[in-house]
mmCIF file of C-alpha atoms and ligand atoms in Angstrom:
data_model
loop_
_atom_site.group_PDB
_atom_site.id
_atom_site.type_symbol
_atom_site.label_atom_id
_atom_site.label_comp_id
_atom_site.label_asym_id
_atom_site.label_seq_id
_atom_site.Cartn_x
_atom_site.Cartn_y
_atom_site.Cartn_z
ATOM 1 C CA UNK U 870 1.797 17.374 -29.916
ATOM 2 C CA UNK U 871 2.872 15.104 -32.910
ATOM 3 C CA UNK U 872 0.178 14.268 -35.509
ATOM 4 C CA UNK U 873 0.758 11.714 -38.415
ATOM 5 C CA UNK U 874 -1.606 11.457 -41.498
ATOM 6 C CA UNK U 875 -4.337 8.027 -42.928
ATOM 7 C CA UNK U 876 -2.711 6.012 -40.102
ATOM 8 C CA UNK U 877 -4.071 1.636 -40.617
ATOM 9 C CA UNK U 878 -5.970 1.687 -36.832
ATOM 10 C CA UNK U 879 -4.984 -2.075 -37.375
ATOM 11 C CA UNK U 880 -1.411 -0.245 -35.872
ATOM 12 C CA UNK U 881 -3.230 1.016 -33.348
ATOM 13 C CA UNK U 882 -6.397 -1.493 -31.663
ATOM 14 C CA UNK U 883 -5.248 -5.508 -30.619
ATOM 15 C CA UNK U 884 -8.277 -6.499 -32.279
ATOM 16 C CA UNK U 885 -5.700 -5.259 -35.484
ATOM 17 C CA UNK U 886 -8.771 -4.849 -37.980
ATOM 18 C CA UNK U 887 -7.690 -2.597 -40.745
ATOM 19 C CA UNK U 888 -9.141 0.787 -40.922
ATOM 20 C CA UNK U 889 -8.192 4.157 -41.552
ATOM 21 C CA UNK U 890 -7.998 7.519 -39.032
ATOM 22 C CA UNK U 891 -7.148 10.458 -41.996
ATOM 23 C CA UNK U 892 -5.579 12.371 -39.094
ATOM 24 C CA UNK U 893 -4.506 10.753 -35.357
ATOM 25 C CA UNK U 894 -2.659 13.394 -32.701
ATOM 26 C CA UNK U 895 -0.148 12.032 -29.859
ATOM 27 C CA UNK U 896 -1.419 14.165 -27.366
ATOM 28 C CA UNK U 897 1.736 14.591 -24.754
ATOM 29 C CA UNK U 898 0.777 17.291 -22.956
ATOM 30 C CA UNK U 899 -2.436 18.396 -20.952
ATOM 31 C CA UNK U 900 -2.281 22.382 -23.306
ATOM 32 C CA UNK U 901 -2.269 19.570 -26.608
ATOM 33 C CA UNK U 902 -5.828 17.598 -25.090
ATOM 34 C CA UNK U 903 -6.824 21.132 -24.797
ATOM 35 C CA UNK U 904 -5.963 22.317 -28.025
ATOM 36 C CA UNK U 905 -7.194 19.667 -29.607
ATOM 37 C CA UNK U 906 -10.557 20.111 -28.577
ATOM 38 C CA UNK U 907 -10.509 23.479 -28.945
ATOM 39 C CA UNK U 908 -11.041 23.150 -32.958
ATOM 40 C CA UNK U 909 -12.688 19.552 -32.297
ATOM 41 C CA UNK U 910 -14.744 19.019 -28.823
ATOM 42 C CA UNK U 911 -15.234 15.289 -29.904
ATOM 43 C CA UNK U 912 -12.452 14.725 -31.057
ATOM 44 C CA UNK U 913 -12.385 10.128 -30.174
ATOM 45 C CA UNK U 914 -9.686 9.114 -27.781
ATOM 46 C CA UNK U 915 -7.354 6.293 -28.101
ATOM 47 C CA UNK U 916 -5.106 4.497 -25.094
ATOM 48 C CA UNK U 917 -4.029 0.665 -25.602
ATOM 49 C CA UNK U 918 -6.300 0.334 -27.922
ATOM 50 C CA UNK U 919 -6.915 -2.503 -26.688
ATOM 51 C CA UNK U 920 -11.006 -2.500 -25.004
ATOM 52 C CA UNK U 921 -12.476 -0.955 -28.592
ATOM 53 C CA UNK U 922 -13.419 -3.274 -32.327
ATOM 54 C CA UNK U 923 -13.107 -0.143 -35.037
ATOM 55 C CA UNK U 924 -16.165 -1.008 -38.170
ATOM 56 C CA UNK U 925 -15.834 1.774 -40.103
ATOM 57 C CA UNK U 926 -12.674 4.881 -41.202
ATOM 58 C CA UNK U 927 -13.223 7.283 -38.138
ATOM 59 C CA UNK U 928 -12.821 10.360 -40.118
ATOM 60 C CA UNK U 929 -11.960 13.032 -37.091
ATOM 61 C CA UNK U 930 -9.585 13.205 -36.151
ATOM 62 C CA UNK U 931 -8.414 10.677 -33.119
ATOM 63 C CA UNK U 932 -6.054 11.527 -30.037
ATOM 64 C CA UNK U 933 -3.699 8.786 -28.769
ATOM 65 C CA UNK U 934 -3.122 9.720 -25.299
ATOM 66 C CA UNK U 935 0.240 9.576 -24.894
ATOM 67 C CA UNK U 936 0.419 11.919 -20.888
ATOM 68 C CA UNK U 937 3.603 9.885 -19.374
ATOM 69 C CA UNK U 938 4.271 11.203 -15.719
ATOM 70 C CA UNK U 939 4.070 9.155 -12.569
ATOM 71 C CA UNK U 940 5.114 10.635 -9.442
ATOM 72 C CA UNK U 941 4.809 10.731 -5.268
ATOM 73 C CA UNK U 942 1.120 12.878 -3.912
ATOM 74 C CA UNK U 943 2.254 12.225 -0.380
ATOM 75 C CA UNK U 944 3.782 9.068 1.759
ATOM 76 C CA UNK U 945 3.121 8.438 5.313
ATOM 77 C CA UNK U 946 5.377 5.457 6.139
ATOM 78 C CA UNK U 947 1.768 3.187 5.451
ATOM 79 C CA UNK U 948 -0.172 4.602 2.213
ATOM 80 C CA UNK U 949 1.412 6.010 -0.455
ATOM 81 C CA UNK U 950 -0.157 8.867 -2.960
ATOM 82 C CA UNK U 951 0.686 7.966 -6.255
ATOM 83 C CA UNK U 952 -0.376 10.567 -9.471
ATOM 84 C CA UNK U 953 0.377 8.402 -13.092
ATOM 85 C CA UNK U 954 -0.534 10.570 -16.787
ATOM 86 C CA UNK U 955 -3.670 9.625 -18.334
ATOM 87 C CA UNK U 956 -1.007 7.605 -20.797
ATOM 88 C CA UNK U 957 0.950 5.506 -18.775
ATOM 89 C CA UNK U 958 1.018 2.129 -19.630
ATOM 90 C CA UNK U 959 -1.698 -0.009 -16.810
ATOM 91 C CA UNK U 960 0.338 -3.122 -16.292
ATOM 92 C CA UNK U 961 3.713 -1.575 -16.262
ATOM 93 C CA UNK U 962 2.362 0.625 -13.690
ATOM 94 C CA UNK U 963 1.515 -2.186 -11.080
ATOM 95 C CA UNK U 964 4.904 -3.631 -11.521
ATOM 96 C CA UNK U 965 6.449 -0.120 -10.054
ATOM 97 C CA UNK U 966 4.056 -0.196 -7.034
ATOM 98 C CA UNK U 967 4.536 -4.431 -6.939
ATOM 99 C CA UNK U 968 9.036 -2.884 -7.242
ATOM 100 C CA UNK U 969 8.571 -0.994 -4.613
ATOM 101 C CA UNK U 970 6.694 -2.188 -2.552
ATOM 102 C CA UNK U 971 3.143 -1.031 -2.721
ATOM 103 C CA UNK U 972 0.828 -2.567 -3.028
ATOM 104 C CA UNK U 973 -3.292 -2.417 -4.165
ATOM 105 C CA UNK U 974 -2.766 -3.409 -7.983
ATOM 106 C CA UNK U 975 -1.354 -6.814 -8.215
ATOM 107 C CA UNK U 976 -4.408 -8.249 -9.392
ATOM 108 C CA UNK U 977 -4.560 -6.640 -11.900
ATOM 109 C CA UNK U 978 -0.976 -7.579 -13.244
ATOM 110 C CA UNK U 979 -0.735 -7.859 -17.651
ATOM 111 C CA UNK U 980 -4.263 -6.147 -18.070
ATOM 112 C CA UNK U 981 -3.590 -4.269 -21.636
ATOM 113 C CA UNK U 982 -4.240 -0.415 -22.033
ATOM 114 C CA UNK U 983 -3.421 2.870 -20.210
ATOM 115 C CA UNK U 984 -4.029 4.642 -16.991
ATOM 116 C CA UNK U 985 -6.464 6.903 -18.033
ATOM 117 C CA UNK U 986 -8.875 4.303 -20.273
ATOM 118 C CA UNK U 987 -9.147 1.694 -16.770
ATOM 119 C CA UNK U 988 -11.551 4.186 -14.458
ATOM 120 C CA UNK U 989 -13.179 4.375 -17.756
ATOM 121 C CA UNK U 990 -14.368 0.780 -17.021
ATOM 122 C CA UNK U 991 -13.527 0.738 -14.353
ATOM 123 C CA UNK U 992 -10.862 -2.731 -14.978
ATOM 124 C CA UNK U 993 -11.235 -5.232 -12.592
ATOM 125 C CA UNK U 994 -9.782 -9.349 -12.094
ATOM 126 C CA UNK U 995 -9.639 -11.468 -9.818
ATOM 127 C CA UNK U 996 -10.986 -10.494 -6.994
ATOM 128 C CA UNK U 997 -10.724 -6.120 -7.387
ATOM 129 C CA UNK U 998 -11.464 -3.236 -9.652
ATOM 130 C CA UNK U 999 -9.668 -0.422 -10.039
ATOM 131 C CA UNK U 1000 -11.705 1.547 -7.607
ATOM 132 C CA UNK U 1001 -10.184 0.097 -4.534
ATOM 133 C CA UNK U 1002 -7.259 2.221 -4.465
ATOM 134 C CA UNK U 1003 -8.927 4.765 -7.029
ATOM 135 C CA UNK U 1004 -8.373 8.125 -5.491
ATOM 136 C CA UNK U 1005 -8.979 10.890 -7.905
ATOM 137 C CA UNK U 1006 -8.290 11.836 -11.575
ATOM 138 C CA UNK U 1007 -8.366 14.741 -13.771
ATOM 139 C CA UNK U 1008 -9.855 15.406 -17.597
ATOM 140 C CA UNK U 1009 -9.922 18.047 -19.598
ATOM 141 C CA UNK U 1010 -13.587 19.384 -20.108
ATOM 142 C CA UNK U 1011 -14.300 18.816 -23.850
ATOM 143 C CA UNK U 1012 -16.523 21.909 -24.037
ATOM 144 C CA UNK U 1013 -15.134 24.133 -21.138
ATOM 145 C CA UNK U 1014 -12.068 23.320 -21.922
ATOM 146 C CA UNK U 1015 -10.600 22.847 -18.987
ATOM 147 C CA UNK U 1016 -9.064 21.137 -15.460
ATOM 148 C CA UNK U 1017 -12.070 18.881 -14.270
ATOM 149 C CA UNK U 1018 -10.996 16.758 -10.528
ATOM 150 C CA UNK U 1019 -12.977 13.988 -10.217
ATOM 151 C CA UNK U 1020 -13.508 12.111 -6.449
ATOM 152 C CA UNK U 1021 -14.241 8.432 -6.245
ATOM 153 C CA UNK U 1022 -18.224 9.048 -5.704
ATOM 154 C CA UNK U 1023 -17.907 11.176 -8.458
ATOM 155 C CA UNK U 1024 -16.567 8.332 -10.389
ATOM 156 C CA UNK U 1025 -20.422 6.747 -9.192
ATOM 157 C CA UNK U 1026 -17.949 2.588 -10.343
ATOM 158 C CA UNK U 1027 -19.612 -0.724 -10.701
ATOM 159 C CA UNK U 1028 -19.392 -3.585 -12.737
ATOM 160 C CA UNK U 1029 -16.915 -2.477 -15.649
ATOM 161 C CA UNK U 1030 -18.966 0.515 -15.294
ATOM 162 C CA UNK U 1031 -18.527 4.407 -14.234
ATOM 163 C CA UNK U 1032 -19.373 7.458 -15.078
ATOM 164 C CA UNK U 1033 -17.477 8.441 -17.995
ATOM 165 C CA UNK U 1034 -19.813 5.447 -19.629
ATOM 166 C CA UNK U 1035 -23.378 6.548 -18.477
ATOM 167 C CA UNK U 1036 -24.087 11.015 -17.763
ATOM 168 C CA UNK U 1037 -20.686 12.273 -18.891
ATOM 169 C CA UNK U 1038 -20.471 9.865 -22.469
ATOM 170 C CA UNK U 1039 -18.305 11.524 -24.016
ATOM 171 C CA UNK U 1040 -17.427 14.997 -21.954
ATOM 172 C CA UNK U 1041 -14.112 14.332 -21.230
ATOM 173 C CA UNK U 1042 -10.184 13.269 -22.060
ATOM 174 C CA UNK U 1043 -8.953 11.623 -18.719
ATOM 175 C CA UNK U 1044 -5.326 13.304 -17.785
ATOM 176 C CA UNK U 1045 -4.462 12.309 -14.896
ATOM 177 C CA UNK U 1046 -5.019 9.317 -12.501
ATOM 178 C CA UNK U 1047 -4.729 9.162 -8.751
ATOM 179 C CA UNK U 1048 -4.072 6.161 -6.898
ATOM 180 C CA UNK U 1049 -3.519 4.823 -2.590
ATOM 181 C CA UNK U 1050 -1.322 2.149 -2.466
ATOM 182 C CA UNK U 1051 0.368 0.789 0.466
ATOM 183 C CA UNK U 1052 2.968 -0.514 1.697
ATOM 184 C CA UNK U 1053 0.922 -2.413 4.549
ATOM 185 C CA UNK U 1054 0.016 -5.279 2.652
ATOM 186 C CA UNK U 1055 -3.583 -7.605 2.867
ATOM 187 C CA UNK U 1056 -3.307 -9.637 -0.298
ATOM 188 C CA UNK U 1057 -6.433 -11.325 -1.889
ATOM 189 C CA UNK U 1058 -6.435 -14.295 -3.282
ATOM 190 C CA UNK U 1059 -10.191 -14.675 -3.258
ATOM 191 C CA UNK U 1060 -9.871 -15.433 -7.135
ATOM 192 C CA UNK U 1061 -9.586 -19.920 -7.126
ATOM 193 C CA UNK U 1062 -6.900 -19.727 -10.886
ATOM 194 C CA UNK U 1063 -5.400 -17.251 -8.192
ATOM 195 C CA UNK U 1064 -4.753 -19.625 -5.413
ATOM 196 C CA UNK U 1065 -3.527 -22.703 -7.389
ATOM 197 C CA UNK U 1066 -0.173 -20.598 -9.236
ATOM 198 C CA UNK U 1067 0.667 -20.217 -5.487
ATOM 199 C CA UNK U 1068 -0.463 -23.614 -4.154
ATOM 200 C CA UNK U 1069 1.387 -25.658 -6.853
ATOM 201 C CA UNK U 1070 4.515 -23.194 -6.636
ATOM 202 C CA UNK U 1071 4.159 -24.018 -2.960
ATOM 203 C CA UNK U 1072 3.429 -20.702 -1.589
ATOM 204 C CA UNK U 1073 1.907 -20.637 1.171
ATOM 205 C CA UNK U 1074 2.001 -16.946 2.239
ATOM 206 C CA UNK U 1075 2.150 -14.766 -0.816
ATOM 207 C CA UNK U 1076 3.464 -11.270 -1.550
ATOM 208 C CA UNK U 1077 1.928 -8.637 -3.165
ATOM 209 C CA UNK U 1078 5.303 -10.213 -6.320
ATOM 210 C CA UNK U 1079 3.529 -13.319 -5.009
ATOM 211 C CA UNK U 1080 0.138 -12.709 -5.966
ATOM 212 C CA UNK U 1081 1.530 -10.126 -9.096
ATOM 213 C CA UNK U 1082 3.705 -12.871 -10.499
ATOM 214 C CA UNK U 1083 0.207 -15.560 -10.057
ATOM 215 C CA UNK U 1084 -1.888 -13.641 -11.762
ATOM 216 C CA UNK U 1085 1.012 -12.949 -14.372
ATOM 217 C CA UNK U 1086 1.100 -17.437 -15.401
ATOM 218 C CA UNK U 1087 -2.920 -17.450 -14.836
ATOM 219 C CA UNK U 1088 -3.560 -15.355 -17.598
ATOM 220 C CA UNK U 1089 -0.718 -16.072 -20.105
ATOM 221 C CA UNK U 1090 -1.902 -19.482 -19.796
ATOM 222 C CA UNK U 1091 -5.896 -17.823 -20.038
ATOM 223 C CA UNK U 1092 -5.740 -15.920 -22.389
ATOM 224 C CA UNK U 1093 -4.720 -15.069 -25.916
ATOM 225 C CA UNK U 1094 -2.175 -12.617 -26.251
ATOM 226 C CA UNK U 1095 -3.221 -9.257 -29.440
ATOM 227 C CA UNK U 1096 0.252 -9.689 -30.390
ATOM 228 C CA UNK U 1097 -0.636 -13.003 -31.544
ATOM 229 C CA UNK U 1098 -4.091 -12.930 -32.088
ATOM 230 C CA UNK U 1099 -6.426 -10.472 -32.925
ATOM 231 C CA UNK U 1100 -8.596 -9.463 -29.749
ATOM 232 C CA UNK U 1101 -10.582 -7.439 -27.251
ATOM 233 C CA UNK U 1102 -10.431 -9.500 -24.047
ATOM 234 C CA UNK U 1103 -13.773 -10.233 -22.837
ATOM 235 C CA UNK U 1104 -16.408 -9.372 -25.213
ATOM 236 C CA UNK U 1105 -19.327 -8.933 -22.986
ATOM 237 C CA UNK U 1106 -20.028 -8.088 -20.075
ATOM 238 C CA UNK U 1107 -21.529 -10.781 -17.161
ATOM 239 C CA UNK U 1108 -25.143 -10.825 -17.023
ATOM 240 C CA UNK U 1109 -26.755 -8.910 -14.001
ATOM 241 C CA UNK U 1110 -30.200 -10.740 -13.055
ATOM 242 C CA UNK U 1111 -32.867 -9.742 -10.410
ATOM 243 C CA UNK U 1112 -32.988 -12.610 -8.165
ATOM 244 C CA UNK U 1113 -36.307 -13.990 -9.319
ATOM 245 C CA UNK U 1114 -35.249 -14.677 -12.425
ATOM 246 C CA UNK U 1115 -32.268 -16.258 -11.463
ATOM 247 C CA UNK U 1116 -33.678 -18.157 -9.506
ATOM 248 C CA UNK U 1117 -36.631 -19.177 -12.318
ATOM 249 C CA UNK U 1118 -33.001 -19.660 -14.498
ATOM 250 C CA UNK U 1119 -31.754 -21.722 -11.579
ATOM 251 C CA UNK U 1120 -35.002 -24.398 -11.589
ATOM 252 C CA UNK U 1121 -34.430 -24.450 -15.562
ATOM 253 C CA UNK U 1122 -30.568 -24.864 -15.676
ATOM 254 C CA UNK U 1123 -29.349 -26.258 -12.340
ATOM 255 C CA UNK U 1124 -26.008 -26.229 -13.230
ATOM 256 C CA UNK U 1125 -26.102 -22.897 -14.094
ATOM 257 C CA UNK U 1126 -23.030 -20.782 -11.903
ATOM 258 C CA UNK U 1127 -24.734 -18.198 -9.851
ATOM 259 C CA UNK U 1128 -23.154 -15.470 -7.817
ATOM 260 C CA UNK U 1129 -24.988 -13.379 -5.407
ATOM 261 C CA UNK U 1130 -24.043 -9.848 -5.451
ATOM 262 C CA UNK U 1131 -24.652 -7.260 -2.430
ATOM 263 C CA UNK U 1132 -26.790 -5.900 -3.238
ATOM 264 C CA UNK U 1133 -29.569 -8.928 -3.818
ATOM 265 C CA UNK U 1134 -29.191 -9.027 -8.328
ATOM 266 C CA UNK U 1135 -26.964 -11.854 -8.726
ATOM 267 C CA UNK U 1136 -24.625 -12.458 -11.342
ATOM 268 C CA UNK U 1137 -24.666 -15.139 -14.254
ATOM 269 C CA UNK U 1138 -20.704 -15.272 -15.629
ATOM 270 C CA UNK U 1139 -21.513 -14.589 -19.675
ATOM 271 C CA UNK U 1140 -18.164 -17.356 -20.558
ATOM 272 C CA UNK U 1141 -21.163 -20.416 -19.303
ATOM 273 C CA UNK U 1142 -24.213 -18.947 -21.287
ATOM 274 C CA UNK U 1143 -22.261 -18.537 -24.386
ATOM 275 C CA UNK U 1144 -19.839 -22.282 -24.494
ATOM 276 C CA UNK U 1145 -23.898 -23.635 -23.517
ATOM 277 C CA UNK U 1146 -25.002 -22.587 -26.530
ATOM 278 C CA UNK U 1147 -22.114 -23.825 -28.666
ATOM 279 C CA UNK U 1148 -19.964 -21.126 -29.509
ATOM 280 C CA UNK U 1149 -16.253 -21.948 -27.783
ATOM 281 C CA UNK U 1150 -13.895 -22.716 -30.753
ATOM 282 C CA UNK U 1151 -16.395 -21.303 -32.875
ATOM 283 C CA UNK U 1152 -14.339 -20.185 -36.550
ATOM 284 C CA UNK U 1153 -16.222 -17.798 -39.017
ATOM 285 C CA UNK U 1154 -13.731 -17.178 -42.021
ATOM 286 C CA UNK U 1155 -11.242 -14.117 -40.472
ATOM 287 C CA UNK U 1156 -13.171 -13.921 -37.125
ATOM 288 C CA UNK U 1157 -14.356 -16.722 -34.165
ATOM 289 C CA UNK U 1158 -14.418 -17.636 -30.118
ATOM 290 C CA UNK U 1159 -11.529 -18.317 -28.481
ATOM 291 C CA UNK U 1160 -11.031 -21.845 -28.257
ATOM 292 C CA UNK U 1161 -9.958 -21.509 -24.336
ATOM 293 C CA UNK U 1162 -12.431 -18.752 -23.209
ATOM 294 C CA UNK U 1163 -16.098 -18.618 -24.702
ATOM 295 C CA UNK U 1164 -15.304 -14.350 -23.409
ATOM 296 C CA UNK U 1165 -13.147 -13.166 -25.812
ATOM 297 C CA UNK U 1166 -14.011 -13.119 -30.190
ATOM 298 C CA UNK U 1167 -10.577 -13.364 -31.688
ATOM 299 C CA UNK U 1168 -9.765 -11.897 -35.850
ATOM 300 C CA UNK U 1169 -7.265 -14.713 -36.610
ATOM 301 C CA UNK U 1170 -6.124 -11.272 -40.127
ATOM 302 C CA UNK U 1171 -7.870 -10.523 -43.190
ATOM 303 C CA UNK U 1172 -11.438 -9.691 -41.110
ATOM 304 C CA UNK U 1173 -12.991 -6.702 -40.562
ATOM 305 C CA UNK U 1174 -14.481 -4.989 -37.345
ATOM 306 C CA UNK U 1175 -18.163 -5.411 -39.155
ATOM 307 C CA UNK U 1176 -17.229 -9.836 -39.018
ATOM 308 C CA UNK U 1177 -16.295 -9.567 -35.319
ATOM 309 C CA UNK U 1178 -19.896 -7.677 -34.687
ATOM 310 C CA UNK U 1179 -22.211 -9.769 -36.525
ATOM 311 C CA UNK U 1180 -20.673 -12.740 -35.105
ATOM 312 C CA UNK U 1181 -21.556 -10.618 -31.331
ATOM 313 C CA UNK U 1182 -25.463 -10.111 -32.618
ATOM 314 C CA UNK U 1183 -25.797 -13.515 -33.604
ATOM 315 C CA UNK U 1184 -24.065 -14.700 -30.271
ATOM 316 C CA UNK U 1185 -25.947 -12.302 -27.785
ATOM 317 C CA UNK U 1186 -29.172 -13.345 -30.320
ATOM 318 C CA UNK U 1187 -28.221 -17.132 -29.051
ATOM 319 C CA UNK U 1188 -28.492 -16.856 -25.966
ATOM 320 C CA UNK U 1189 -31.242 -14.156 -25.440
ATOM 321 C CA UNK U 1190 -33.783 -17.202 -27.197
ATOM 322 C CA UNK U 1191 -31.720 -20.062 -24.907
ATOM 323 C CA UNK U 1192 -32.090 -18.260 -21.688
ATOM 324 C CA UNK U 1193 -33.715 -14.883 -22.097
ATOM 325 C CA UNK U 1194 -31.111 -12.759 -21.045
ATOM 326 C CA UNK U 1195 -29.087 -9.873 -23.312
ATOM 327 C CA UNK U 1196 -25.423 -10.109 -22.902
ATOM 328 C CA UNK U 1197 -24.651 -6.379 -23.711
ATOM 329 C CA UNK U 1198 -20.430 -5.936 -24.914
ATOM 330 C CA UNK U 1199 -18.102 -4.757 -22.398
ATOM 331 C CA UNK U 1200 -16.010 -3.768 -25.524
ATOM 332 C CA UNK U 1201 -16.179 0.079 -27.222
ATOM 333 C CA UNK U 1202 -17.858 -0.237 -30.932
ATOM 334 C CA UNK U 1203 -16.146 2.725 -32.823
HETATM 335 C C1 FAD N 1329 -6.500 -9.638 -23.760
HETATM 336 C C2 FAD N 1329 -6.796 -9.110 -23.458
HETATM 337 C C3 FAD N 1329 -7.716 -8.609 -21.785
HETATM 338 C C4 FAD N 1329 -8.135 -7.943 -21.225
HETATM 339 N N1 FAD N 1329 -8.734 -8.004 -19.619
HETATM 340 C C5 FAD N 1329 -9.331 -7.292 -19.084
HETATM 341 C C6 FAD N 1329 -8.855 -7.571 -17.438
HETATM 342 O O1 FAD N 1329 -9.291 -8.292 -16.743
HETATM 343 N N2 FAD N 1329 -9.625 -6.563 -17.248
HETATM 344 C C7 FAD N 1329 -10.966 -5.195 -18.471
HETATM 345 O O2 FAD N 1329 -11.258 -4.721 -17.195
HETATM 346 N N3 FAD N 1329 -9.961 -5.516 -18.628
HETATM 347 C C8 FAD N 1329 -9.634 -6.398 -19.326
HETATM 348 N N4 FAD N 1329 -9.411 -5.758 -20.604
HETATM 349 C C9 FAD N 1329 -9.789 -4.585 -21.251
HETATM 350 C C10 FAD N 1329 -9.263 -3.591 -21.813
HETATM 351 O O3 FAD N 1329 -7.433 -3.500 -21.422
HETATM 352 C C11 FAD N 1329 -8.975 -2.458 -20.728
HETATM 353 O O4 FAD N 1329 -11.037 -2.223 -20.674
HETATM 354 C C12 FAD N 1329 -8.547 -1.092 -20.748
HETATM 355 O O5 FAD N 1329 -8.987 -0.432 -19.466
HETATM 356 C C13 FAD N 1329 -8.766 -0.926 -21.999
HETATM 357 O O6 FAD N 1329 -7.327 0.639 -21.568
HETATM 358 P P1 FAD N 1329 -6.824 0.912 -23.556
HETATM 359 O O7 FAD N 1329 -5.394 1.998 -22.519
HETATM 360 O O8 FAD N 1329 -6.658 -0.955 -24.446
HETATM 361 O O9 FAD N 1329 -8.253 1.729 -24.123
HETATM 362 P P2 FAD N 1329 -8.949 2.207 -25.631
HETATM 363 O O10 FAD N 1329 -9.216 0.907 -25.872
HETATM 364 O O11 FAD N 1329 -8.253 2.808 -25.901
HETATM 365 O O12 FAD N 1329 -10.112 2.107 -25.135
HETATM 366 C C14 FAD N 1329 -11.494 2.182 -24.608
HETATM 367 C C15 FAD N 1329 -13.000 3.340 -24.550
HETATM 368 O O13 FAD N 1329 -11.843 3.991 -23.184
HETATM 369 C C16 FAD N 1329 -12.157 5.169 -23.617
HETATM 370 N N5 FAD N 1329 -10.579 5.863 -23.468
HETATM 371 C C17 FAD N 1329 -9.545 5.360 -23.961
HETATM 372 N N6 FAD N 1329 -8.599 6.149 -23.097
HETATM 373 C C18 FAD N 1329 -9.336 7.362 -22.228
HETATM 374 C C19 FAD N 1329 -8.748 9.504 -21.725
HETATM 375 N N7 FAD N 1329 -7.531 9.036 -21.151
HETATM 376 N N8 FAD N 1329 -9.853 9.905 -21.669
HETATM 377 C C20 FAD N 1329 -11.453 9.027 -21.541
HETATM 378 N N9 FAD N 1329 -11.750 8.614 -22.582
HETATM 379 C C21 FAD N 1329 -10.778 7.513 -23.361
HETATM 380 C C22 FAD N 1329 -11.752 5.015 -24.986
HETATM 381 O O14 FAD N 1329 -12.140 6.610 -26.329
HETATM 382 C C23 FAD N 1329 -12.023 3.595 -25.762
HETATM 383 O O15 FAD N 1329 -14.244 4.132 -25.511
HETATM 384 C C24 FAD N 1329 -8.704 -6.865 -21.401
HETATM 385 C C25 FAD N 1329 -7.688 -6.886 -23.234
HETATM 386 C C26 FAD N 1329 -7.132 -7.424 -23.337
HETATM 387 C C27 FAD N 1329 -7.359 -7.616 -24.531
#
């Protein structure tokens, strides 16, 4: 366990916004986590800092999740169950699976952050969510100071959602996640961008490796790299509306894309709503809206978390005024 003092959170988060944490503790084992939460039960935990907007200095000691490791739990020749330490890098873990012929997570390549944060909001991209391969996870319970397990059912995954964003919010620190991968590959090319990328490469029967490469290429083209432009990916979630409200909107806005969900609700792309309100490419001082992806708010250097939050509020207000739909942040505001 390594403790650092007066850390600039710009160095630990992908928005690269300046804020000070008097104490940051790199937790490398389950015992480290238990030691920290025994002292300060509510100590915040940071993975790769790619889904956090820091608007204030953080007075409490922050745990930086650094529990590493990868172990094969079982292998029946077809399916392989692998347990990852929560501090493992997500993209590297997906790449390791693909390199070892294990399919299931390849559509989630290049999502920044750690394995431990992936179940928090049930990360998803290009037609897949992490729950597709999820088996179980282990947490340290902040109050009982012991390890607990959550099955897939208990995690209650939804769209950018899990029990850890609701009933279990703030109760646990995820220390390990187990996924079931397979050697019997079923590639998912349902997403148009991925399909077009494969077609351009003249790949008609893609392998998991081809899909992985295509997803990486599409993402590199479409999304700003946080190493160069501060951002946290999609700032807002796509709103999910009751069927009647979606039908009413379709009468006024026949061009509005609408995605019917299995439960009868309708998902509307927040990027379309924001774009229609004229925000794409907008700039206000050191912050703005990305010029190729209206869902991504950017920090160009020298801004504050409050600048980003104010811009996000103004965007959400304008969408509400025009469409009567409230868009909610996907990013966690600290
Ligand atoms: C360029 C870019 C593209 C992105 N694309 C996608 C995408 O396609 N799909 C998608 O779903 N997301 C995407 N994201 C968002 C982000 O990468 C994911 O949500 C990722 O899982 C966050 O991981 P992290 O380790 O950085 O979490 P952090 O930002 O460090 O933390 C996020 C939240 O989870 C909590 N947390 C983190 N680790 C733990 C833990 N071990 N135990 C308990 N709580 C924890 C934190 O307290 C915080 O509230 C993108 C972000 C960027 C910058």
